[in-house]
Coordinates of C-alpha atoms in Angstrom, one line a residue:
Chain A
X609 CA 0.0 0.0 0.0
X610 CA 1.4 3.4 -1.0
X611 CA 1.7 5.7 2.0
X612 CA 2.4 9.4 1.5
X613 CA 3.5 11.4 4.5
X614 CA 3.9 15.2 4.8
X615 CA 5.6 17.3 7.4
X616 CA 5.1 19.4 9.2
X617 CA 1.3 19.3 9.6
X618 CA 1.1 23.1 9.9
X619 CA 3.5 26.0 9.8
X620 CA 3.2 29.7 10.7
X621 CA 5.8 32.0 9.2
X622 CA 6.2 35.8 9.0
X623 CA 5.9 37.6 5.7
X624 CA 9.2 37.6 3.9
X625 CA 10.4 34.3 5.5
X626 CA 11.4 31.5 3.2
X627 CA 10.1 28.1 4.2
X628 CA 10.0 24.5 3.0
X629 CA 8.1 21.3 3.7
X630 CA 8.6 17.6 3.0
X631 CA 6.8 14.8 1.3
X632 CA 7.9 11.2 1.9
X633 CA 6.9 8.2 -0.1
X634 CA 8.1 4.6 -0.7
X635 CA 11.0 4.7 -3.1
X636 CA 10.1 1.4 -4.6
X637 CA 7.7 1.4 -7.6
X638 CA 7.7 5.1 -7.9
X639 CA 5.9 6.6 -11.0
X640 CA 5.1 10.2 -10.4
X641 CA 4.7 12.9 -7.7
X642 CA 2.3 15.8 -7.8
X643 CA 2.2 19.0 -5.7
X644 CA -1.1 20.9 -5.2
X645 CA -2.0 24.1 -3.5
X646 CA -5.4 24.2 -1.8
X647 CA -6.7 27.6 -0.7
X648 CA -9.7 27.7 1.6
X649 CA -13.1 27.7 -0.2
X650 CA -11.3 26.7 -3.5
X651 CA -10.4 23.4 -5.1
X652 CA -6.8 22.1 -5.2
X653 CA -4.7 23.6 -7.9
X654 CA -1.8 21.8 -9.5
X655 CA 1.7 23.2 -8.9
X656 CA 4.1 20.6 -10.2
X657 CA 4.2 17.1 -11.7
X658 CA 7.5 15.4 -11.1
X659 CA 8.7 12.1 -12.4
X660 CA 12.5 11.9 -12.7
X661 CA 15.0 11.5 -9.8
X662 CA 16.8 14.9 -9.4
X663 CA 13.9 16.8 -11.0
X664 CA 13.7 20.5 -9.9
X665 CA 10.8 22.6 -10.9
X666 CA 10.0 26.2 -10.3
X667 CA 7.0 28.5 -10.6
X668 CA 7.6 32.0 -9.4
X669 CA 8.7 31.9 -5.8
X670 CA 7.8 28.3 -5.4
X671 CA 10.1 25.4 -6.3
X672 CA 10.3 21.7 -5.7
X673 CA 12.9 18.9 -5.8
X674 CA 12.5 15.2 -6.1
X675 CA 14.7 12.3 -4.8
X676 CA 13.1 9.1 -5.9
X677 CA 16.0 6.9 -4.6
X678 CA 15.4 8.0 -1.0
X679 CA 11.7 8.7 -1.4
X680 CA 11.2 12.4 -0.7
X681 CA 10.3 15.7 -2.3
X682 CA 10.8 19.2 -0.9
X683 CA 8.6 22.2 -1.6
X684 CA 10.3 25.6 -1.1
X685 CA 8.6 29.0 -0.9
X686 CA 11.0 32.0 -1.1
X687 CA 9.9 35.2 0.6
X688 CA 6.5 34.0 1.7
X689 CA 3.6 36.3 1.2
X690 CA 0.1 36.3 2.9
X691 CA -1.4 35.0 -0.4
X692 CA 0.8 31.9 -0.1
X693 CA -1.4 30.8 2.9
X694 CA -2.9 27.5 1.9
X695 CA -2.7 23.8 2.4
X696 CA 0.0 22.2 0.2
X697 CA -0.8 18.6 -0.8
X698 CA 1.6 16.1 -2.1
X699 CA 0.4 13.0 -4.0
X700 CA 2.0 10.0 -5.6
X701 CA 1.1 7.1 -7.7
X702 CA 3.2 4.0 -8.6
X703 CA 1.8 3.1 -12.0
X704 CA -0.2 4.9 -14.7
X705 CA -3.4 3.0 -14.0
X706 CA -3.6 3.7 -10.3
X707 CA -5.1 6.7 -8.5
X708 CA -3.1 9.4 -6.8
X709 CA -2.5 8.8 -3.1
X710 CA -2.6 12.1 -1.2
X711 CA -0.7 13.0 1.9
X712 CA -2.7 15.0 4.5
X713 CA -1.1 18.2 3.6
X714 CA 0.9 21.0 5.2
X715 CA -1.2 24.0 6.2
X716 CA 0.9 27.2 5.8
X717 CA -0.1 30.5 7.4
X718 CA 1.8 33.5 6.4
X719 CA 1.4 36.4 8.9
X720 CA 1.8 39.9 7.6
Chain B
X1125 CA -8.4 25.8 -19.8
X1126 CA -9.4 22.4 -18.4
X1127 CA -12.7 22.6 -16.7
X1128 CA -14.3 20.3 -14.2
X1129 CA -17.7 21.3 -13.0
X1130 CA -19.9 19.9 -10.3
X1131 CA -23.7 20.2 -10.3
X1132 CA -24.1 21.9 -6.9
X1133 CA -21.8 23.9 -4.6
X1134 CA -24.1 23.3 -1.6
X1135 CA -26.7 20.6 -1.0
X1136 CA -28.9 19.8 2.0
X1137 CA -30.6 16.4 2.1
X1138 CA -32.5 14.4 4.6
X1139 CA -31.5 11.0 6.0
X1140 CA -32.6 8.2 3.7
X1141 CA -32.8 10.3 0.6
X1142 CA -31.1 9.2 -2.6
X1143 CA -28.5 11.8 -3.6
X1144 CA -26.9 12.3 -7.0
X1145 CA -23.7 14.3 -7.3
X1146 CA -22.8 15.1 -10.9
X1147 CA -19.3 15.8 -12.3
X1148 CA -18.5 16.9 -15.9
X1149 CA -15.1 17.5 -17.5
X1150 CA -14.4 19.0 -20.9
X1151 CA -10.9 17.7 -21.7
X1152 CA -11.6 14.2 -22.9
X1153 CA -9.8 12.8 -19.8
X1154 CA -9.9 9.0 -19.4
X1155 CA -9.7 9.1 -15.6
X1156 CA -12.2 10.5 -13.2
X1157 CA -12.3 10.4 -9.4
X1158 CA -14.6 11.1 -6.5
X1159 CA -13.1 12.2 -3.1
X1160 CA -14.4 13.3 0.2
X1161 CA -12.6 15.8 2.4
X1162 CA -13.1 15.9 6.1
X1163 CA -11.2 17.9 8.7
X1164 CA -8.0 16.1 9.8
X1165 CA -8.5 13.2 7.4
X1166 CA -7.3 14.7 4.1
X1167 CA -8.6 13.7 0.8
X1168 CA -10.1 10.2 0.7
X1169 CA -10.8 8.4 -2.5
X1170 CA -14.4 7.0 -2.8
X1171 CA -14.5 5.6 -6.4
X1172 CA -12.6 6.1 -9.6
X1173 CA -13.1 5.3 -13.3
X1174 CA -10.6 4.7 -16.1
X1175 CA -13.1 4.5 -18.9
X1176 CA -16.7 4.6 -19.8
X1177 CA -18.8 2.1 -17.9
X1178 CA -15.7 1.1 -15.8
X1179 CA -15.5 1.7 -12.1
X1180 CA -13.2 0.8 -9.3
X1181 CA -13.6 1.1 -5.5
X1182 CA -11.4 3.5 -3.7
X1183 CA -10.6 3.6 0.0
X1184 CA -14.1 4.3 1.3
X1185 CA -16.7 3.1 -1.1
X1186 CA -19.3 1.9 1.5
X1187 CA -22.6 3.7 1.1
X1188 CA -21.7 5.0 -2.3
X1189 CA -22.1 3.9 -6.0
X1190 CA -21.0 5.6 -9.2
X1191 CA -22.0 5.7 -12.8
X1192 CA -20.0 6.6 -15.9
X1193 CA -22.2 6.3 -19.0
X1194 CA -20.3 8.9 -21.0
X1195 CA -16.6 9.8 -20.9
X1196 CA -17.2 13.3 -19.7
X1197 CA -19.6 12.6 -16.9
X1198 CA -19.0 10.7 -13.6
X1199 CA -21.8 10.6 -11.1
X1200 CA -21.6 9.7 -7.4
X1201 CA -24.7 8.2 -5.9
X1202 CA -25.6 8.0 -2.2
X1203 CA -28.2 5.3 -2.2
X1204 CA -29.6 6.2 1.2
X1205 CA -28.0 9.3 2.7
X1206 CA -26.8 9.2 6.3
X1207 CA -25.6 11.9 8.6
X1208 CA -22.0 10.5 8.5
X1209 CA -21.9 11.3 4.8
X1210 CA -22.1 15.0 5.5
X1211 CA -18.8 16.2 3.9
X1212 CA -17.2 18.1 1.1
X1213 CA -17.1 16.1 -2.1
X1214 CA -14.6 16.7 -4.8
X1215 CA -14.5 15.4 -8.3
X1216 CA -11.3 15.3 -10.3
X1217 CA -10.2 14.2 -13.8
X1218 CA -6.9 13.7 -15.5
X1219 CA -5.3 12.2 -18.6
X1220 CA -3.4 9.0 -17.8
X1221 CA -0.2 10.4 -16.3
X1222 CA -0.8 14.1 -16.4
X1223 CA -1.9 16.8 -13.9
X1224 CA -5.1 16.1 -12.1
X1225 CA -7.8 18.8 -12.2
X1226 CA -10.4 19.3 -9.5
X1227 CA -13.9 20.6 -9.5
X1228 CA -15.1 23.3 -7.1
X1229 CA -16.5 20.8 -4.7
X1230 CA -20.0 20.1 -3.3
X1231 CA -20.6 20.7 0.4
X1232 CA -23.3 18.1 1.3
X1233 CA -25.2 18.3 4.6
X1234 CA -27.4 15.4 5.5
X1235 CA -29.9 16.2 8.3

């Protein structure tokens, strides 16, 4: 059974701080990892799809790395802003015909 | 833009009623999913479908059924609604290995 774990569960940072959080998954039978951003009262929005060991992706101030050999991905936010406040979800699947398995998310609050 | 729409944003039903939640996607995606989201429990998969007329149970299928008669439409059915099915329901679709797109969600309250 694929188990995806995220840490920390929640995080409070000051505006302007940089932050990062972790997604851990079994390194065997890895196929792809997705990161989503979920704001309150909205639906989850895709940030990154990552498949290759060593992948690094960037979107504005947000970036992510992937290590499939050791089974983790980091999401980084540089210079956090209040609008970054959201829950960040990580999800994996281990073959193309299986559903994504989601972690429980990291809830980020950025205080102005 | 990919669009996933759900028939209702808010729904209030009584215990024992049959409830239909509809989901439509406009990107010809093969895969469609129904999740429920409850505080502290994250997203839990109820059912999914990889093709028309095909369905697979997810992690919490009890009390639910689904229907996929057309590729773009995936319906979640609560045969006899119960109060423990009060939740936020999210539909999603994706091409086989690509980004998954979510609908806006239906907040269902069962009285």
